[in-house]
mmCIF file of C-alpha atoms in Angstrom:
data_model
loop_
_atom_site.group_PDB
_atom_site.id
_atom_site.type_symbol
_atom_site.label_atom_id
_atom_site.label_comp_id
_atom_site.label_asym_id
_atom_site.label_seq_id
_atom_site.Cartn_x
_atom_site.Cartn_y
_atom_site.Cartn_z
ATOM 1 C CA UNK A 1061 18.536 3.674 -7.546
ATOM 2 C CA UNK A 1062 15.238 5.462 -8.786
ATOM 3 C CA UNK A 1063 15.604 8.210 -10.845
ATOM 4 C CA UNK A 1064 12.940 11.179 -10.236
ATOM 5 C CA UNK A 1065 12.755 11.013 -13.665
ATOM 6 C CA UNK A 1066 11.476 7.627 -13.039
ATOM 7 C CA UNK A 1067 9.236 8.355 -10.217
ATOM 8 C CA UNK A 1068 7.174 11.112 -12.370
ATOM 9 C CA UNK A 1069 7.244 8.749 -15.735
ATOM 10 C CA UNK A 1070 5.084 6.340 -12.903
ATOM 11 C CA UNK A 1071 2.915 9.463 -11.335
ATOM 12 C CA UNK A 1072 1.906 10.088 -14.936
ATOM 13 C CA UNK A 1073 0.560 6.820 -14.982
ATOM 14 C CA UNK A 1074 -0.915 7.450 -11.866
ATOM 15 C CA UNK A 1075 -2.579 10.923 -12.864
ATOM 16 C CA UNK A 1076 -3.595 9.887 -16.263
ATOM 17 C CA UNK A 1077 -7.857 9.292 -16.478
ATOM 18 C CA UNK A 1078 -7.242 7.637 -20.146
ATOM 19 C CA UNK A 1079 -5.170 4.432 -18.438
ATOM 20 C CA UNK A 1080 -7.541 1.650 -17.276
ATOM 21 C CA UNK A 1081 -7.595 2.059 -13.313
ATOM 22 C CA UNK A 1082 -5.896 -1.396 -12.640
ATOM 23 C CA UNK A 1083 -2.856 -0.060 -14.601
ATOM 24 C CA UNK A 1084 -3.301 3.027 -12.072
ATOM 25 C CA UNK A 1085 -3.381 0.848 -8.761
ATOM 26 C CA UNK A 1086 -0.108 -1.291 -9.920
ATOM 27 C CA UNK A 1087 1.606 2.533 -10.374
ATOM 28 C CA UNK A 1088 0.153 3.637 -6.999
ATOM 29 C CA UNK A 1089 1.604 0.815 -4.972
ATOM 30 C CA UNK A 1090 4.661 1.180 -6.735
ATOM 31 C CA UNK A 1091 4.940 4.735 -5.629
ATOM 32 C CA UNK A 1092 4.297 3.386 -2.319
ATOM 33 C CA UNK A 1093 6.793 1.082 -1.980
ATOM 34 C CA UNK A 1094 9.191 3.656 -4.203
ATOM 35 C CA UNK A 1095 8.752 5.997 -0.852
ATOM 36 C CA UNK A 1096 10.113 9.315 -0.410
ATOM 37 C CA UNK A 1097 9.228 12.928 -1.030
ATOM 38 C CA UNK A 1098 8.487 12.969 -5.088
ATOM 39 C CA UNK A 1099 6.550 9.694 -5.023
ATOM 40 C CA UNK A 1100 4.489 11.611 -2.156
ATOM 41 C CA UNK A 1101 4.311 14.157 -4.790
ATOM 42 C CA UNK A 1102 2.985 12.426 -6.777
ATOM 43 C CA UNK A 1103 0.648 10.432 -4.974
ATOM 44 C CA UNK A 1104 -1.339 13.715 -3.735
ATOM 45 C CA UNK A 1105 -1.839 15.091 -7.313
ATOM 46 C CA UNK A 1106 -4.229 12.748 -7.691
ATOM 47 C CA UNK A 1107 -6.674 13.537 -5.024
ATOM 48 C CA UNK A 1108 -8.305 15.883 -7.744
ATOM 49 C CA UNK A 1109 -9.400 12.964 -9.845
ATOM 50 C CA UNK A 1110 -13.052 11.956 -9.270
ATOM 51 C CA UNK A 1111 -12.644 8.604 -8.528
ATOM 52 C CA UNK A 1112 -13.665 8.144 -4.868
ATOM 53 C CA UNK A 1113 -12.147 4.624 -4.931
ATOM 54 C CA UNK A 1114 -8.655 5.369 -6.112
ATOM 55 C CA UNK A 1115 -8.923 8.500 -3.847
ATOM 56 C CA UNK A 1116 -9.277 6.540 -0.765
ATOM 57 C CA UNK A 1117 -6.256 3.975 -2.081
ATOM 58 C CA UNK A 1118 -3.961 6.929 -2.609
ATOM 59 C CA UNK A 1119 -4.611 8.062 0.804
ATOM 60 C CA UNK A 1120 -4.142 4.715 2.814
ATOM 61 C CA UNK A 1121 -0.656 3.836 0.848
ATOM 62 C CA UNK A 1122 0.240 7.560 1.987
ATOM 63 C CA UNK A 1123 -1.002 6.123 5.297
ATOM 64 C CA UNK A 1124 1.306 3.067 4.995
ATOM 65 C CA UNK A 1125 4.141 4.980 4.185
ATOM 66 C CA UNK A 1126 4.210 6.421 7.417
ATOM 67 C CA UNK A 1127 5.976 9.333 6.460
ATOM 68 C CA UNK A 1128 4.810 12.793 8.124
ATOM 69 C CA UNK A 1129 5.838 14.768 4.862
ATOM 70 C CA UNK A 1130 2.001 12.969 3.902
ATOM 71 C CA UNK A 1131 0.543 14.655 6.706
ATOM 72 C CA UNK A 1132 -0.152 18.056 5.402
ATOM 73 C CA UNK A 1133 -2.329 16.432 1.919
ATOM 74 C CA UNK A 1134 -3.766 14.015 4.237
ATOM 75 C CA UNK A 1135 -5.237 16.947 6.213
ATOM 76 C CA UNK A 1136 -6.297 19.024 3.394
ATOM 77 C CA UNK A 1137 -8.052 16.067 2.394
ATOM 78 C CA UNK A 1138 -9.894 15.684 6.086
ATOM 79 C CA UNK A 1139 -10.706 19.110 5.932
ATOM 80 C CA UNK A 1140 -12.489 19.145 2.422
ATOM 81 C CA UNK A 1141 -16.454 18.279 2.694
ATOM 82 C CA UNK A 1142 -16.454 17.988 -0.856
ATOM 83 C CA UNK A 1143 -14.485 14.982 -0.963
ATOM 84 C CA UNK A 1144 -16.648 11.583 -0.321
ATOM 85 C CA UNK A 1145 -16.839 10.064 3.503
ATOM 86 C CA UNK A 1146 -14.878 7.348 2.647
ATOM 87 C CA UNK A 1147 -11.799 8.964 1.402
ATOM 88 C CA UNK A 1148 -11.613 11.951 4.497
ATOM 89 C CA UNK A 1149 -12.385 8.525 6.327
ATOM 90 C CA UNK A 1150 -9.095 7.143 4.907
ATOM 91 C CA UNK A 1151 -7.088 9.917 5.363
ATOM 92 C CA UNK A 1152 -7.807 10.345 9.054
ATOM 93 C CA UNK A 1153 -6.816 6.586 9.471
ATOM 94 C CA UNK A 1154 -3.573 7.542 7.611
ATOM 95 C CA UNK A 1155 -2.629 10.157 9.811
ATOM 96 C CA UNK A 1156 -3.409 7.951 12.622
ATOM 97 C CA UNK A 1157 -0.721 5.705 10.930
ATOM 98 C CA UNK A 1158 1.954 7.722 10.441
ATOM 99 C CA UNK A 1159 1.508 8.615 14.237
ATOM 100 C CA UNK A 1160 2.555 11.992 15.125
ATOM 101 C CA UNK A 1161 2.238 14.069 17.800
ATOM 102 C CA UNK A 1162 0.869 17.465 16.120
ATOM 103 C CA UNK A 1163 -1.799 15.509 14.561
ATOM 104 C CA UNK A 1164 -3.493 16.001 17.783
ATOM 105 C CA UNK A 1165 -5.835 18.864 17.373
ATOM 106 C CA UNK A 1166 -7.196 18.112 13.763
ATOM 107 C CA UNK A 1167 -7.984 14.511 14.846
ATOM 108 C CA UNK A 1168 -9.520 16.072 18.148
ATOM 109 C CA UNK A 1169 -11.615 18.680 16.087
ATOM 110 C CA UNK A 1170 -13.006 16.305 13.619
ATOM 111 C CA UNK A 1171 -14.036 13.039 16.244
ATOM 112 C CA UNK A 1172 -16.939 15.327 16.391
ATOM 113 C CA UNK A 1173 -17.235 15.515 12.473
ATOM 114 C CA UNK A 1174 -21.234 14.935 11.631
ATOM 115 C CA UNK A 1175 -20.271 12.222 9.265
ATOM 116 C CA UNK A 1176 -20.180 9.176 11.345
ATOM 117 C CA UNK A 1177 -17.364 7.275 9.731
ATOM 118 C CA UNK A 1178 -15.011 10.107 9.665
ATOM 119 C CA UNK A 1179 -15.927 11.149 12.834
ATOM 120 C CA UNK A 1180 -15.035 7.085 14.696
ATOM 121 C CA UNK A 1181 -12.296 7.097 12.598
ATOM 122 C CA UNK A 1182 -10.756 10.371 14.305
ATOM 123 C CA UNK A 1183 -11.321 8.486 17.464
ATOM 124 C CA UNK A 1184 -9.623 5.392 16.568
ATOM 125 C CA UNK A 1185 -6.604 7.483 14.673
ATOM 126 C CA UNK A 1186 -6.668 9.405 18.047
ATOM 127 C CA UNK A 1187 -6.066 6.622 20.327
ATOM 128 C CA UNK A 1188 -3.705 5.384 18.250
ATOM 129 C CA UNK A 1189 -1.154 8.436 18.109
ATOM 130 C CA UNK A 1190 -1.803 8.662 22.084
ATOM 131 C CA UNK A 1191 -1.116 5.491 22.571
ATOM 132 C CA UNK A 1192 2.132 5.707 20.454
ATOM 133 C CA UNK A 1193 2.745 8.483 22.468
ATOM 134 C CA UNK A 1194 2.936 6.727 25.901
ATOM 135 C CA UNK A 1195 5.306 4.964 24.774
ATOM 136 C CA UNK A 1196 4.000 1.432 25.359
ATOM 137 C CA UNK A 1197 5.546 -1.207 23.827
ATOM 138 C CA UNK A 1198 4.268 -3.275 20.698
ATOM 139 C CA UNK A 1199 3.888 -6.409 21.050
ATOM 140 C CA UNK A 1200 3.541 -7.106 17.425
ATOM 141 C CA UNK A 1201 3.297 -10.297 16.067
ATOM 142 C CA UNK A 1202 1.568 -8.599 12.836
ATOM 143 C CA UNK A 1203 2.731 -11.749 9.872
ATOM 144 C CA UNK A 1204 1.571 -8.904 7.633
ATOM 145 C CA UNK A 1205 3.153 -5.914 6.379
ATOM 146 C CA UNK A 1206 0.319 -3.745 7.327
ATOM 147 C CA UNK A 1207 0.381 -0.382 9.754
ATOM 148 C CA UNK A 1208 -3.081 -1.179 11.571
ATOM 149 C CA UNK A 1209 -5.236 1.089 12.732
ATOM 150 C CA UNK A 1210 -4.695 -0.510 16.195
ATOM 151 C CA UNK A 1211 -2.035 -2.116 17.542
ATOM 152 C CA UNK A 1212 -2.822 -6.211 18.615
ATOM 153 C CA UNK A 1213 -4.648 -6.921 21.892
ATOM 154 C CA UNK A 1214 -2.952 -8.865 24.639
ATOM 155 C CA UNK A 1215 -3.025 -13.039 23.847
ATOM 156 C CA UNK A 1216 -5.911 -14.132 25.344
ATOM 157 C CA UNK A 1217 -8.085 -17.319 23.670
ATOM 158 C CA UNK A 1218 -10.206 -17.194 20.893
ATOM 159 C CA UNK A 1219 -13.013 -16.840 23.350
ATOM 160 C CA UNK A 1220 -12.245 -14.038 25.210
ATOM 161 C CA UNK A 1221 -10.951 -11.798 22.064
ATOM 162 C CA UNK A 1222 -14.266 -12.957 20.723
ATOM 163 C CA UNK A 1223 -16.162 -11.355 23.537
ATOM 164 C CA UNK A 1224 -14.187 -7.831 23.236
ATOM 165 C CA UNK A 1225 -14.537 -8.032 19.747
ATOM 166 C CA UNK A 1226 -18.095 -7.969 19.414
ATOM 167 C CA UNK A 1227 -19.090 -5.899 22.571
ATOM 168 C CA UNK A 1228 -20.257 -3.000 21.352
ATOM 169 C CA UNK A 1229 -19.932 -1.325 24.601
ATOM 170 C CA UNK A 1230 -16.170 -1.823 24.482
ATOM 171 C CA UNK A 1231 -14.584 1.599 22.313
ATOM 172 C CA UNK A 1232 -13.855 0.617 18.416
ATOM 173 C CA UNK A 1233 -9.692 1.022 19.780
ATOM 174 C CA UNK A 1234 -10.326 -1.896 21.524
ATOM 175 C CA UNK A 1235 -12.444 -3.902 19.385
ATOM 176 C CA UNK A 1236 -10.062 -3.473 16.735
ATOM 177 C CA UNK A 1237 -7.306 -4.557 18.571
ATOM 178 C CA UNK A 1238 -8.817 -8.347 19.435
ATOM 179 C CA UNK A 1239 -9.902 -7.636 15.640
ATOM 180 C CA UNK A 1240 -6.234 -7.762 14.896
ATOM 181 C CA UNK A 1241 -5.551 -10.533 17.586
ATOM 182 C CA UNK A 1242 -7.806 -12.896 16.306
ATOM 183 C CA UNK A 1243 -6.134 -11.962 12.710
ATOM 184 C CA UNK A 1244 -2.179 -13.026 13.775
ATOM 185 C CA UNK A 1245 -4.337 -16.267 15.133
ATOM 186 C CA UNK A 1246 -4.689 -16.946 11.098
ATOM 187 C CA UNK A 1247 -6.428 -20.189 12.776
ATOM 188 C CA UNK A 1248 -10.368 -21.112 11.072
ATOM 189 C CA UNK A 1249 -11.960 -20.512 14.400
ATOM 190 C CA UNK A 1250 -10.222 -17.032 14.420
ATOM 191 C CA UNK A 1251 -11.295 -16.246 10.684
ATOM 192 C CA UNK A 1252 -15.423 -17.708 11.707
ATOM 193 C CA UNK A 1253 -14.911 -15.076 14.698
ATOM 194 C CA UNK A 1254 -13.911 -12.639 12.626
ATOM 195 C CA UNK A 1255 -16.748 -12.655 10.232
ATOM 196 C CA UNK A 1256 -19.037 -12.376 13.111
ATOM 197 C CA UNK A 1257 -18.635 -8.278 12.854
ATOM 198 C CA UNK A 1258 -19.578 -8.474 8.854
ATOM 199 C CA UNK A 1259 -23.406 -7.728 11.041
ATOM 200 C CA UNK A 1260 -22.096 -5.035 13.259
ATOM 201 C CA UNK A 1261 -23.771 -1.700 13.565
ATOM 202 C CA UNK A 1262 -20.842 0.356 12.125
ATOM 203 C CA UNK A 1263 -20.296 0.675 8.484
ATOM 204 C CA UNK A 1264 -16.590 1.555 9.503
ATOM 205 C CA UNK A 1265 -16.344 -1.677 11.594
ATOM 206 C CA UNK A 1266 -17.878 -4.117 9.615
ATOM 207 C CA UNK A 1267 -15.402 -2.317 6.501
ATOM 208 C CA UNK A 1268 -12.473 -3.230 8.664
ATOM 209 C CA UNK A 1269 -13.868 -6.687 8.856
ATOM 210 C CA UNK A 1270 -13.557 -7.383 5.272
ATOM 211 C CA UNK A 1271 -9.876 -5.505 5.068
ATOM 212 C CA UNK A 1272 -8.967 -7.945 7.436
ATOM 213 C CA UNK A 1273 -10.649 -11.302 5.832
ATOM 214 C CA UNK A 1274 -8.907 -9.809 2.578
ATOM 215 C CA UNK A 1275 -5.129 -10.208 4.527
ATOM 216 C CA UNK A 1276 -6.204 -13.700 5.561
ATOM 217 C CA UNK A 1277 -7.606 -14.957 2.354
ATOM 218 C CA UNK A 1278 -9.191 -17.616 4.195
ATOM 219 C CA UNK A 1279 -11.394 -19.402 1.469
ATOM 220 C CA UNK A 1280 -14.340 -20.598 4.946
ATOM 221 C CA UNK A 1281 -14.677 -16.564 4.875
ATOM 222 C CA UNK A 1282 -16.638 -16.540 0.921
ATOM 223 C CA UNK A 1283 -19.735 -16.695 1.646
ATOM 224 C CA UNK A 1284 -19.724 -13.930 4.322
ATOM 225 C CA UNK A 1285 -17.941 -11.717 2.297
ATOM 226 C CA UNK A 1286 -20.544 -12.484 -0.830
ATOM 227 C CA UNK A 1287 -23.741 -12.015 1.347
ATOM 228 C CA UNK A 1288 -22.625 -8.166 2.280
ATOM 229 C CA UNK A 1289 -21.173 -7.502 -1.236
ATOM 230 C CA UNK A 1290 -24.922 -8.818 -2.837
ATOM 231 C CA UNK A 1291 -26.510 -6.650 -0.422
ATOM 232 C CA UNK A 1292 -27.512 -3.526 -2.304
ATOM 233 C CA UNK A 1293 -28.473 -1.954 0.882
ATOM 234 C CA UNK A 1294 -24.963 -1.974 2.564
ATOM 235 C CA UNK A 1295 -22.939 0.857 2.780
ATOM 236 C CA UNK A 1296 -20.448 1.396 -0.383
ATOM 237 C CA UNK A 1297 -17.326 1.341 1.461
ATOM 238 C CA UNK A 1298 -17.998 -1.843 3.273
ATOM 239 C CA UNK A 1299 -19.074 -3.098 -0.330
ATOM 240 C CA UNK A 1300 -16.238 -2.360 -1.762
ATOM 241 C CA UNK A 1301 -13.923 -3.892 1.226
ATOM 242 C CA UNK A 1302 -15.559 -7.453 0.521
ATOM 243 C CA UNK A 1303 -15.217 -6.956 -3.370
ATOM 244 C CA UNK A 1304 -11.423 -6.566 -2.407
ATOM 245 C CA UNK A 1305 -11.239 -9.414 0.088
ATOM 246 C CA UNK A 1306 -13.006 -11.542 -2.779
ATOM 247 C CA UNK A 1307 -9.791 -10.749 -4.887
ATOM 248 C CA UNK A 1308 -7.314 -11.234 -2.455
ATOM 249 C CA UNK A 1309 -8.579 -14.844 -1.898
ATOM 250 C CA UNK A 1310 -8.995 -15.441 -5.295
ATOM 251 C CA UNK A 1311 -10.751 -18.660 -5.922
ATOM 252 C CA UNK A 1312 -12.287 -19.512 -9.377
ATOM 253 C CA UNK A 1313 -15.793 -18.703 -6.874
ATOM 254 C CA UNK A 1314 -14.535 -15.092 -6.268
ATOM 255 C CA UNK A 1315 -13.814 -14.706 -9.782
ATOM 256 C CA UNK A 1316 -17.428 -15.183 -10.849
ATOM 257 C CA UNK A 1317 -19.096 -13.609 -7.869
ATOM 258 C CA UNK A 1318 -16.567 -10.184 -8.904
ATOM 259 C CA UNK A 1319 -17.068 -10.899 -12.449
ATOM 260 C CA UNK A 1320 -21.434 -10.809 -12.087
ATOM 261 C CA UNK A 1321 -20.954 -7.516 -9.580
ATOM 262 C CA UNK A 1322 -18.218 -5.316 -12.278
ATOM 263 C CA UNK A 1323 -21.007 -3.763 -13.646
ATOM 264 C CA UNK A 1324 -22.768 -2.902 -10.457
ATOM 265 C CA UNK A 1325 -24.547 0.534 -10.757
ATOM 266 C CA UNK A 1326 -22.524 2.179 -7.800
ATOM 267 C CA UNK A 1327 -18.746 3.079 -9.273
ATOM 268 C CA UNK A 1328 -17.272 2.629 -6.152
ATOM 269 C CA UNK A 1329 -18.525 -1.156 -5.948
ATOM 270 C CA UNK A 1330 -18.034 -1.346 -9.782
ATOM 271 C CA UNK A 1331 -14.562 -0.385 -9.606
ATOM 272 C CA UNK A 1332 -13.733 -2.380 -6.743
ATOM 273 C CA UNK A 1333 -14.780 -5.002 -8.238
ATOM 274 C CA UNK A 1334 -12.402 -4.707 -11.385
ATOM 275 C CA UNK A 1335 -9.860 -3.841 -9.311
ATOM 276 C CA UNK A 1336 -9.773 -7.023 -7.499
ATOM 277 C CA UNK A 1337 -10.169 -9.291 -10.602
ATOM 278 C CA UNK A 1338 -6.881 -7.613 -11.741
ATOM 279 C CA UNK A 1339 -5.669 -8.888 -8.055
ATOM 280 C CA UNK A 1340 -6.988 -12.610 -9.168
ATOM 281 C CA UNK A 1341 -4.811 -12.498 -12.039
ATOM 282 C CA UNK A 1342 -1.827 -11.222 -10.073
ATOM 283 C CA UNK A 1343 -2.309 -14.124 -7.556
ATOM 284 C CA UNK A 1344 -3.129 -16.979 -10.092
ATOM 285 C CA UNK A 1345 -0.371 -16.258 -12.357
ATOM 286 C CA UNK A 1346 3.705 -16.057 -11.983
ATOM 287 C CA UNK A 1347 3.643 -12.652 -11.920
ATOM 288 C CA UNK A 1348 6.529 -11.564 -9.764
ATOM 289 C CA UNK A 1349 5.343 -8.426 -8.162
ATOM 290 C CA UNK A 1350 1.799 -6.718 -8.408
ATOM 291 C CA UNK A 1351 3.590 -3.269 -8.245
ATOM 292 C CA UNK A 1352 4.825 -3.699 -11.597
ATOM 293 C CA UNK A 1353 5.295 0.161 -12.225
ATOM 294 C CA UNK A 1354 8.912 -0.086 -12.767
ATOM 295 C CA UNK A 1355 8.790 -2.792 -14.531
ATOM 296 C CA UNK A 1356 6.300 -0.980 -17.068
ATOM 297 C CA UNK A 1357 8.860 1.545 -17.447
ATOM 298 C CA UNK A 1358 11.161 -1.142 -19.297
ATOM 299 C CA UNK A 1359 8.454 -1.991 -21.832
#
């Protein structure tokens, strides 16, 4: 059993700007997988720090907890302009994740938000909760322990997911879930399709993407998620998505494609980038658990 005692020894790891950020990730996702009210606590203090990166972390593992004592800091955090697109992006998709009902109106009020990734992410999270709310069934053969934005499409062929997946006429609900589909595949002509939507039109999309390749850590996927990581034009978020996938896969290529982009002169690339170099280490060494928090404690 974890003491709160515990849980706020952690947070202050968390909250503290003088630990190096990778130290702060490994006590975030133990805080995460801790659950409960005082790790959520916890969690939200941090939304006052001015990293945008770890600010948009803190509010997806709320997301993944997928418990609606999150939902009142996830909305404060929608609400407030003065925090960066990609973390009132983050916590919309949150709320979306945890689901619930009363989320409703905020999601409905800010779909029309004049920031474009906030605002298609209030109409994915909104599908989402509705769709919950019908009660359909999930057909979820999700091998990973994600909460998707979307649940899986029907199983249809490579082909035809292919087709809804990159129709941009078809709503972003949809094209996520052949997105996710063509994911649970985990087949190299699913993974090639996939990477397709690295050249979509929506910076929220094509961030997705990379999330996605990151979860497969398909090594065929490199050199799709290095051409939109070089590109200094691309949007940040989507940036830093590939810079994550790169660490997820973890090849000694990733390593020095992360390793030339650490100094990068936009933070939240920068960061990203050692971030996932921290993940290389985790996944090319015996390391038991990357959410080493606890652990920590006992040093």
């Amino acid at each position: 059993m974890v003491t709160e005692e515990q849980i706020k020894k952690i947070g202050s790891v968390l909250n503290n700007k003088e630990r190096p950020l990778k130290e702060r990730f490994r006590a975030l996702f133990t805080l995460k997988n801790l659950g409960g009210e005082d790790a959520i606590g916890e969690i939200s203090r941090a939304f006052a720090d001015d990293s945008a990166l770890l600010k948009h972390e803190l509010a997806y593992c709320l997301g993944q907890m997928q418990d609606k004592k999150a939902l009142d800091i996830l909305t404060k955090v929608l609400e407030d302009t003065a925090q960066e697109p990609m973390v009132r992006h983050e916590a919309a998709e949150a709320m979306g994740a945890i689901g619930d009902a009363s989320i409703i109106p905020i999601l409905e009020k800010y779909k029309n938000d004049p920031v474009v990734e906030v605002s298609e992410t209030c109409s994915i999270a909104l599908d989402r909760v509705k769709w919950i709310q019908s009660g359909q069934s999930v057909d979820d053969t999700n091998p990973y322990a994600s909460v998707d934005p979307s649940p899986p499409a029907e199983n249809k062929s490579v082909v035809e997911l292919k087709a809804i997946y990159l129709d941009p006429k078809q709503s972003l609900f949809d094209r996520y879930r052949a997105m996710f589909s063509l994911r649970n595949l985990r087949t190299e002509e699913a993974v090639l399709a996939i990477t397709e939507g690295l050249k979509d039109s929506s910076a929220l999309f094509r961030h997705e993407v990379a999330f996605v390749l990151g979860q497969l850590q398909a090594p065929c996927s490199i050199p799709f998620l290095k051409e939109n990581l070089e590109d200094r034009l691309e949007n940040e978020m989507v940036r830093h998505e590939c810079a994550e996938a790169l660490g997820a896969i973890a090849t000694d290529e990733c390593i020095d494609i992360l390793s030339r982009y650490a100094e990068d002169e936009k933070r939240v690339v920068k960061e990203s980038c050692v971030i996932a170099l921290d993940m290389c280490e985790y996944e090319n060494s015996p390391e038991f658990q990357y959410a080493d928090g606890l652990l920590n404690l006992k040093k």
